[in-house]
XYZ file of C-alpha atoms in Angstrom:
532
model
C 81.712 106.996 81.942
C 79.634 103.776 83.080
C 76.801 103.745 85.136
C 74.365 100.967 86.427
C 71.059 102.236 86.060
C 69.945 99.089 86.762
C 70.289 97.304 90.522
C 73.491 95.566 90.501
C 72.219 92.917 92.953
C 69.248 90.209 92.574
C 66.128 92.122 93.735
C 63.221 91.434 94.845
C 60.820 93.163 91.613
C 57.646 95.161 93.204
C 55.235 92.824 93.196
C 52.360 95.664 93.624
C 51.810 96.722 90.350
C 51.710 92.974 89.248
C 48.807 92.526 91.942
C 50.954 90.525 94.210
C 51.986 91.740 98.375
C 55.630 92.006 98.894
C 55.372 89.717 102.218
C 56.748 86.677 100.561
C 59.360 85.778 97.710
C 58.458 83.663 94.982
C 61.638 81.504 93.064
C 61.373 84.541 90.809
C 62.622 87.172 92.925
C 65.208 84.990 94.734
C 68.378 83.941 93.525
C 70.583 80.800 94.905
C 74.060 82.263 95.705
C 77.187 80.029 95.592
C 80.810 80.762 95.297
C 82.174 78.673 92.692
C 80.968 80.693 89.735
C 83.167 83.163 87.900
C 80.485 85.682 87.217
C 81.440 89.120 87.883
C 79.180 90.442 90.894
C 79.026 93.333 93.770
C 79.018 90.636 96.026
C 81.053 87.779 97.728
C 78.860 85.176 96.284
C 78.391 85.430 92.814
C 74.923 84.730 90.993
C 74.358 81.161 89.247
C 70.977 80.177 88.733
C 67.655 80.217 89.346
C 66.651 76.939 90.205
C 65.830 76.803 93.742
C 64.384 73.095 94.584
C 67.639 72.078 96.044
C 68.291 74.227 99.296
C 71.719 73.397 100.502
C 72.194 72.101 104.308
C 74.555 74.418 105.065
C 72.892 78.315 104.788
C 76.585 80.509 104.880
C 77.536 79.125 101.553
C 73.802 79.367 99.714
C 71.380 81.353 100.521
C 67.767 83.156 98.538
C 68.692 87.086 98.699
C 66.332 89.872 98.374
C 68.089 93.056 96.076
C 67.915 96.583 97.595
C 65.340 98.602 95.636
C 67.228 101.382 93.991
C 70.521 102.971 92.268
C 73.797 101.670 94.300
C 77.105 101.633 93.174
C 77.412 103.966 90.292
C 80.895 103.506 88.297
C 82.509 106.325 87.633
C 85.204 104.949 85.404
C 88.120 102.098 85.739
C 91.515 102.085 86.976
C 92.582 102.045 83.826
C 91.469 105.030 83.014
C 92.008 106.928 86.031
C 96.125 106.135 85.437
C 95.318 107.929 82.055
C 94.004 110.854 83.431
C 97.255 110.780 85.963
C 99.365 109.973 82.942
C 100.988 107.823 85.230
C 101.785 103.903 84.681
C 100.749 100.837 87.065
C 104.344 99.774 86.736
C 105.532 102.739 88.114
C 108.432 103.222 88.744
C 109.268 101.127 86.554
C 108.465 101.119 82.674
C 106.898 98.222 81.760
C 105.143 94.860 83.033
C 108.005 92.420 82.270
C 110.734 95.646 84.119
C 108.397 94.602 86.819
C 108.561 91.370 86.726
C 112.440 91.347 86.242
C 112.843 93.806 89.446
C 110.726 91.132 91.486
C 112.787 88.162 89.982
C 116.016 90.123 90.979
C 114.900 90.817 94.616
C 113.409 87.797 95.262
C 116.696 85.263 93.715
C 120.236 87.522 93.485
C 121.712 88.949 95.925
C 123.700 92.171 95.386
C 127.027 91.284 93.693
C 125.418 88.833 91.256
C 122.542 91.509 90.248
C 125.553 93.718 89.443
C 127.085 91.288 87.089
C 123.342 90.189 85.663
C 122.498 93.874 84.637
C 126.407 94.109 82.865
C 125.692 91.886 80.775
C 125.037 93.084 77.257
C 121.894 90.450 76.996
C 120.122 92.370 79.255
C 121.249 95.730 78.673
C 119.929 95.563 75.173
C 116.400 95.101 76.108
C 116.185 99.343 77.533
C 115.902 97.868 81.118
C 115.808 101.828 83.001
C 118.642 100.409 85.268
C 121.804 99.428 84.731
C 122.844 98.263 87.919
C 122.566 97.386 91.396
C 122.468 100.858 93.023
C 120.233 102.806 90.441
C 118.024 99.570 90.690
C 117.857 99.889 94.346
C 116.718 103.356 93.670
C 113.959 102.552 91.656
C 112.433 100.086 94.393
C 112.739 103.118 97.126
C 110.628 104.665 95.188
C 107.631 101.946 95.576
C 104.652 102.264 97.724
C 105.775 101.600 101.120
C 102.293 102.591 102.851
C 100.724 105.722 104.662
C 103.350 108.005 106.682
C 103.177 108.167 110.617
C 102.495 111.412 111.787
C 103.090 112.608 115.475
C 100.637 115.571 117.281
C 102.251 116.700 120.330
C 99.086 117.477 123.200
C 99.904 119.811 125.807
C 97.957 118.853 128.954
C 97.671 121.866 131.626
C 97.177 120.134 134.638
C 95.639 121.673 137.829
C 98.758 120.983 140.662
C 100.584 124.155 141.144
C 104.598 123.622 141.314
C 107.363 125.731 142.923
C 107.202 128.700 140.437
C 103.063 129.292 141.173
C 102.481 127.977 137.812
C 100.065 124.811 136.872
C 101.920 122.237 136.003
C 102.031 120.727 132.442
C 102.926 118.045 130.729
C 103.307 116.877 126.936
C 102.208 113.525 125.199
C 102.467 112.026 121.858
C 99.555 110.812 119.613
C 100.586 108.843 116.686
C 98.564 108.366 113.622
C 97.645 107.219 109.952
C 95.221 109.407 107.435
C 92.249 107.070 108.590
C 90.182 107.762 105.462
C 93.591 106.665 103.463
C 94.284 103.713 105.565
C 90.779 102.937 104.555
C 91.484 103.610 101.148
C 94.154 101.202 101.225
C 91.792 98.253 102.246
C 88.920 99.049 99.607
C 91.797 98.927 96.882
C 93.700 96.248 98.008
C 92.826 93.531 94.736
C 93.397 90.727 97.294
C 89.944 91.276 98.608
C 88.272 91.483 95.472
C 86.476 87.959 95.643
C 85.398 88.557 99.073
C 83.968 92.261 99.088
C 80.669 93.639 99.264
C 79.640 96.832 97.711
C 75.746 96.358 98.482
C 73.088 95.746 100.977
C 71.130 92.416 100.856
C 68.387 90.322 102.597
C 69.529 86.784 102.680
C 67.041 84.234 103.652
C 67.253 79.977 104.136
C 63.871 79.454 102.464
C 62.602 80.886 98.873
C 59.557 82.102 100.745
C 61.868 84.702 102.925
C 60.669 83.441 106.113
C 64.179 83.087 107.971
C 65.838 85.863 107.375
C 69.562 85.180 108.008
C 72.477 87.699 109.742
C 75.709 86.692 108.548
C 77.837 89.225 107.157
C 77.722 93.106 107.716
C 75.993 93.709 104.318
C 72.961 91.484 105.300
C 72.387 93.826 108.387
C 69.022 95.706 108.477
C 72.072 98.914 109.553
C 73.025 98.533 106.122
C 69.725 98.455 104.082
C 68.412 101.703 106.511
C 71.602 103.656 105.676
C 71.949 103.149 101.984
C 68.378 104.911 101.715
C 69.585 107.821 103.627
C 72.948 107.974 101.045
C 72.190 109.430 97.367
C 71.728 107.178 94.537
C 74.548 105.281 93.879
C 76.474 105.890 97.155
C 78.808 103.347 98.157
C 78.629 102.200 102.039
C 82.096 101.925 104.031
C 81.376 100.519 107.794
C 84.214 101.431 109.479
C 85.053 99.248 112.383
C 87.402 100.122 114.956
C 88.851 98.641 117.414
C 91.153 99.762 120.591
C 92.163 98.749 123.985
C 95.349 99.315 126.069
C 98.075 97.160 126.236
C 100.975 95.959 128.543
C 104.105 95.779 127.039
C 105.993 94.555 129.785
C 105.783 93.201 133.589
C 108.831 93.579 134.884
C 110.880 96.774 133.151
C 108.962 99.784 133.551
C 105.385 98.776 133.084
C 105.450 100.001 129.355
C 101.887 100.334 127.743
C 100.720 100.940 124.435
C 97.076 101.997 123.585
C 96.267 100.979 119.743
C 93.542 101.796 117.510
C 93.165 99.371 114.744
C 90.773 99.470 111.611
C 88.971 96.785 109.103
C 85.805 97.902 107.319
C 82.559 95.984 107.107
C 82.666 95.383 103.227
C 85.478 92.303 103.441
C 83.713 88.979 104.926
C 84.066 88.410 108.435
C 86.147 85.457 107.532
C 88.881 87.288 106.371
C 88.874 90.135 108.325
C 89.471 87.768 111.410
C 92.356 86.240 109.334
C 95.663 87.670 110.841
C 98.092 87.190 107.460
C 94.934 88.731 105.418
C 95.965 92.211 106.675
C 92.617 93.518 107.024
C 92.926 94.989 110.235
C 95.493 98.303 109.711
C 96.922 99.936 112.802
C 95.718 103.714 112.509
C 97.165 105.279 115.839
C 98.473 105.068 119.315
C 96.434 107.152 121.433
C 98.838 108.741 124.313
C 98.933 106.686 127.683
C 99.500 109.066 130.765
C 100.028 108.654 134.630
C 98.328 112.378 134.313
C 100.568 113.619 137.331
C 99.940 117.347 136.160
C 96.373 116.501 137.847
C 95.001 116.201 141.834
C 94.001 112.331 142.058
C 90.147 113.279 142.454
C 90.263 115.258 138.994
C 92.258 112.697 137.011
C 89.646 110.501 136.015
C 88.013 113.418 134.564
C 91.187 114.391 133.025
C 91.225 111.122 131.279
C 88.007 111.359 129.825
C 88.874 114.520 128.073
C 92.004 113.613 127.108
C 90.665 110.166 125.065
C 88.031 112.464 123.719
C 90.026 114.987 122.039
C 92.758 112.491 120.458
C 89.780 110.453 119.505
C 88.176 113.523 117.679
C 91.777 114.268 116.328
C 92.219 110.978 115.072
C 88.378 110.393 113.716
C 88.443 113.901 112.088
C 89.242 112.881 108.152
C 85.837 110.830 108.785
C 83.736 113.921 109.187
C 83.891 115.314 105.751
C 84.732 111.649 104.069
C 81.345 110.673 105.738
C 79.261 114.043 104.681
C 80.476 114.490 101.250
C 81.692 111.258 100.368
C 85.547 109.758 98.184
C 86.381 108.826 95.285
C 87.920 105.142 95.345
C 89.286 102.528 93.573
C 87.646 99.758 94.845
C 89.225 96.194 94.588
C 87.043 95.893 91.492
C 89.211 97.992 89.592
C 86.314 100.525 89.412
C 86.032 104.329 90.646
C 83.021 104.957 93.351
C 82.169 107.162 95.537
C 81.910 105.913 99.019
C 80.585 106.862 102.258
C 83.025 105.803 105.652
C 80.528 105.594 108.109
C 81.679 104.616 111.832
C 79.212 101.596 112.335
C 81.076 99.719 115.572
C 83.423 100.635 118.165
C 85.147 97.252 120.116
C 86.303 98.760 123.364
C 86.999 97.921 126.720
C 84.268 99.679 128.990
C 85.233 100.151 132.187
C 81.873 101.343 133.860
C 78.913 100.074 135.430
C 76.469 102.028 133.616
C 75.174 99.899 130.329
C 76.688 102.115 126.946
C 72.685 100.616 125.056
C 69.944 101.814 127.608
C 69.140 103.670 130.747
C 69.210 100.648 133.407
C 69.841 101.323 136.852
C 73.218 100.190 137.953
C 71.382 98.216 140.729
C 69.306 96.012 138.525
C 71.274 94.801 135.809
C 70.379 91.115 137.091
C 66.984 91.691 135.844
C 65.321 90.848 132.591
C 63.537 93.910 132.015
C 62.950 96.357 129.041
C 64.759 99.822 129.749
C 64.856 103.093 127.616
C 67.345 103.100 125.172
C 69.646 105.837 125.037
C 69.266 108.572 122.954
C 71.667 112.069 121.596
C 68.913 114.119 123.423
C 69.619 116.194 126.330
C 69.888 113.959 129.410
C 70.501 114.122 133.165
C 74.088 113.197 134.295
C 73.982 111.315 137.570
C 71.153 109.255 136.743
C 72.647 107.930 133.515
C 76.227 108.087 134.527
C 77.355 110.750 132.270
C 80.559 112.731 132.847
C 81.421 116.347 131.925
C 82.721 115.830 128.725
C 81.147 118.536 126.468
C 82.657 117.721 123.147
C 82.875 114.276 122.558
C 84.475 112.873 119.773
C 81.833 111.536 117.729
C 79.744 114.477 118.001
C 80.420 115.765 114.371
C 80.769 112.031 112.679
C 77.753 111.572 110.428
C 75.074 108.812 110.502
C 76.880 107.251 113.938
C 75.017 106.710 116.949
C 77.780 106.122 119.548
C 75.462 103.640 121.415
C 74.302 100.941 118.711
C 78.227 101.699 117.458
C 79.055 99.847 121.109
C 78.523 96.208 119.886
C 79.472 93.364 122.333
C 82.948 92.280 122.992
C 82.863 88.574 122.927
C 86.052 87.859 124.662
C 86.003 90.450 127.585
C 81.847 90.221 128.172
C 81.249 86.816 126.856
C 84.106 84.099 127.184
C 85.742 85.960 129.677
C 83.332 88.190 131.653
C 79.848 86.263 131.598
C 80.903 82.041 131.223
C 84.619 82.372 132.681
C 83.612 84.308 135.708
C 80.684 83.367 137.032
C 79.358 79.553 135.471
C 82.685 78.444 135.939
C 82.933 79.976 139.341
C 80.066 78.583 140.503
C 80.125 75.303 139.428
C 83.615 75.209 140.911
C 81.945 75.793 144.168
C 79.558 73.458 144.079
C 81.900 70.742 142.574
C 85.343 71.996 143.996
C 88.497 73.530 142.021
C 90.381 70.256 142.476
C 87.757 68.351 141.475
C 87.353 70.497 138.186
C 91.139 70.195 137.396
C 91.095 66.716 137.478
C 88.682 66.483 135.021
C 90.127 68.933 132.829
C 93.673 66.974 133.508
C 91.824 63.669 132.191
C 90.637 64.692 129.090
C 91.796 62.562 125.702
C 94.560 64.660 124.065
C 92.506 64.999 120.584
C 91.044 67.685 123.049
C 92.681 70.929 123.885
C 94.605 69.830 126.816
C 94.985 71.609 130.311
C 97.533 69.525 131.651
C 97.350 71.832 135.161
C 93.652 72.180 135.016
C 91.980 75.789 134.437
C 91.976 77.418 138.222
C 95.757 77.535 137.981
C 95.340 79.687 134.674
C 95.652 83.246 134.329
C 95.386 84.428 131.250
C 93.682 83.290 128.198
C 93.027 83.606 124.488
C 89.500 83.437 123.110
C 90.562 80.380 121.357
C 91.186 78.940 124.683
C 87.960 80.012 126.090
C 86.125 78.139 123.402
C 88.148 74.741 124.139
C 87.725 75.137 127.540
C 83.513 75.669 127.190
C 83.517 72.868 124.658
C 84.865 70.719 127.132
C 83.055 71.997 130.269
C 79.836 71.284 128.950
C 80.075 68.324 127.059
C 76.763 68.615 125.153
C 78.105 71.397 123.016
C 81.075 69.059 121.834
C 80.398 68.505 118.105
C 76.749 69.266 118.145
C 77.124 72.162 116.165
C 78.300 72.940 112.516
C 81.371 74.827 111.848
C 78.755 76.821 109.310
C 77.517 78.919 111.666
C 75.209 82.261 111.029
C 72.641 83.685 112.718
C 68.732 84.048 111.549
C 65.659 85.350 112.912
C 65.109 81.679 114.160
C 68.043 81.709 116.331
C 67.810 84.941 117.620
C 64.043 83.812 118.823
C 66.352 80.721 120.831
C 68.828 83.188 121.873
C 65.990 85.421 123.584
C 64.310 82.358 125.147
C 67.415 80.682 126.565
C 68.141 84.075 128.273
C 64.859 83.771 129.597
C 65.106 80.517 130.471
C 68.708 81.699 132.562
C 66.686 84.219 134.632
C 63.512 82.470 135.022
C 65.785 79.326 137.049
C 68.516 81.581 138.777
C 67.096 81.778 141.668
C 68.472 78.378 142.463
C 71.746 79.439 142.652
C 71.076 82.159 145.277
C 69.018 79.150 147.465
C 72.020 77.204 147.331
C 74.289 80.338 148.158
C 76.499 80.187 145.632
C 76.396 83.749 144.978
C 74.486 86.261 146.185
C 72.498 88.275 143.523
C 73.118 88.809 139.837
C 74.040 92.266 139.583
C 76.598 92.497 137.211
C 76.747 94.347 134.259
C 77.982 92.081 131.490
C 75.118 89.887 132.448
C 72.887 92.593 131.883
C 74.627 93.313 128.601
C 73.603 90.015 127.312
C 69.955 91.545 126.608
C 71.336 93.608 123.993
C 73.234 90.702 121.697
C 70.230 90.219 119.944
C 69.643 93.657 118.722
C 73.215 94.236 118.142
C 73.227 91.342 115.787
């Protein structure tokens, strides 16, 4: 058995018993990152060397990184020998590489008359292939991995009408769902990501002197670097990301809707997690979507609430002791480790007024004003907007608070619910919708192109958000890279143009083109920055 005593990533060295203050990196503790070296590494990036005069323009694709002080990712053995232990074969079920290769050359080329006649002949009977024809082959590929098993939990919801009998009426409903620790499993194993997964935390800076500190992927969160001291030594992270919100199947036969639950984990880059053929985000349930006619129409909401809450805990429950007491994996690496699946964001839809990060008052959220954050302390329910749910489903996960775990949805708060809404509105106003259309309508094709104009369009994609703002305010066209990332820098810009935004909105209530700024999503904007 293997294990790294030794960091696995480029750290900085203590500096204290050398005489020298941690504050600031020298070219010794820093390494330049880039990904066109072969070198084996924890990382995306792989090391390469330590010269550091020549600091790339763009920041995503090299960067000076900062090691986490201490014993991470201990391996516990290989994949190799883990199929020892099993006694079991990485062809299985078939017996060798090149019966593997032969099965895949067969279903990919020859259909199933000719594969008959191929596996007659006496050629390729002589080798010891395990088949001998079509049907027993087709056997043997049943018998591959065809991913996790569905399983359905029937709920029984006693509802509080009373029908004919003098009995409370009840009614069933169906909650669908993967192992979520194995569907996890399945994406720290999968040997596609293994040039763009992260095992460790790191502090990735622009500058050898680690004055910008850059936010780019989860592992260079501070989230990260806090949690993998809490973990024991060589404890490998998991953020587990979910995702949910309901969905319409159809308009016009039934109104059928679907409520998914979909999972990626914070170790693969953002890049390809956002990649729809990577397969990084795995469908993990369908929570159960209910008129809830069992229930009066002023307890239903409530109903609601507790109903999410317990499939939710159902669902999340595999988490619990996977979080407290961590797995065994095989990583993409090919190596064993024992990881930690930690719940680090939630990407919902939230439907109330009341701000999921802090304790503002539902009639101020046009302010720019510090509030209390919340806290899992004892707290009063009216004033904070709290319902009588008493066991709610992240009440046993480990290391999760709920509220930083409710990061900002760009496309519903952002695209949608801040610039879409309100800008737009507004300027339409001032400018008129017809006047607006026509200039969308006269834009050069090379553009994304709203032949109709944008007040005639009702829904959108985030993609078409981002054309649209590109093209509403022309300054933005082209003035900034496609590398993007965030750093202490831009945060500092992001903070001042929001003050900047409430310091000059008082214009737009002189000119009465709206009347106050009390929504929530643009009070949620005070929270991007510690979010990212």
């Amino acid at each position: 058995m293997k294990v790294l005593e030794q960091p696995v990533i480029v750290e900085s060295v203590a500096k204290e018993s050398q005489g020298v203050h941690g504050d600031a990196l020298t070219p010794e503790d820093c390494h330049y990152m880039s990904n066109h070296d072969s070198t084996s590494n924890f990382h995306k990036g792989h090391l390469v060397e330590e010269d550091v005069d020549d600091i790339p323009d763009c920041p995503s694709k090299a960067h000076f990184t900062q090691q986490f002080i201490g014993v991470v990712t201990k391996i516990l053995g290989s994949m190799e020998a883990v199929e020892t232990a099993k006694k079991e074969s990485m062809w299985v079920p078939f017996c060798t590489e090149g019966e593997w290769e032969l099965a895949h050359f067969l279903m990919k080329n020859v259909g199933q008359t000719k594969m008959d006649e191929f596996l007659k002949l006496n050629m390729v009977w002589g080798t010891g292939v395990s088949f001998e024809n079509a049907c027993l082959f087709l056997k043997h590929v049943n018998k591959l991995h065809t991913g996790l098993a569905w399983t359905c939990e029937m709920i029984d919801m006693c509802g509080d009408i009373i029908d004919k009998d003098g009995r409370l009426q009840h009614e069933e409903v169906e909650l669908w769902w993967h192992d979520l620790v194995e569907c996890m499993q399945e994406l720290m194993g999968n040997p596609a990501f293994w040039e763009v997964m992260s095992y460790v935390p790191e502090c990735a800076y622009t500058d050898v002197k680690g004055k910008t500190h850059i936010y780019d992927e989860r592992w260079t969160s501070d989230w990260w670097w806090d949690m993998q001291k809490k973990l024991p030594e060589g404890a490998v992270v998991a953020p587990v990301i979910l995702s949910s919100d309901k969905t319409t199947l159809s308009q016009f036969s039934g109104d059928k809707k679907v409520w998914p639950v979909y999972l990626t984990i914070g170790n693969i880059s953002k890049d390809v997690r956002h990649q729809v053929l990577a397969h990084a985000m795995l469908l993990i349930g369908y929570l159960p979507v209910s008129k809830l006619e069992c229930f009066h129409k002023k307890t239903q909401s409530l109903a609601g609430y507790h109903l999410f809450h317990h499939v939710m805990s159902l669902l999340l429950c595999p988490l619990v002791d996977a979080g407290h007491h961590r797995r065994e994996m095989i990583c993409a690496n090919r190596h064993l480790h024992r990881v930690h699946p930690i719940l680090t964001c939630l990407v919902a839809c939230k439907k109330e007024s009341q701000c999921p990060c802090c304790l503002v008052q539902s009639n101020n959220h046009g302010n720019l004003e510090d509030w209390e954050s919340h806290s899992m302390a004892d707290r009063k329910f009216d004033a904070e907007g709290l319902h009588a749910v008493f066991d709610p489903f992240w009440k046993d996960l480990p290391f999760t608070d709920i509220f930083a775990c409710l990061t900002p949805d760009i496309l519903h708060q952002l695209h949608k619910g801040i610039f879409h809404d309100h800008p737009v509105q507004w300027c339409m106003s001032i400018v008129s919708e017809k006047e607006i259309d026509a200039c969308f309508q006269a834009m050069t094709p090379t553009l994304c192109h709203f032949k109709k104009g944008i007040s005639l369009v009702s829904q959108w994609t985030g993609t078409e958000h981002k054309e649209m703002q590109r093209v509403f305010v022309g300054l933005l066209a082209g003035a900034v890279d496609d590398c993007i990332l965030h750093t202490n820098m831009t945060l500092v810009a992001m903070q001042e143009s929001l003050k900047m935004f409430h310091n000059n909105k008082h214009i737009l209530i002189e000119l009465e083109i709206c009347e106050d700024f009390n929504v929530p999503k643009i009070h949620s904007l005070q929270h991007y920055v510690t979010s990212i």
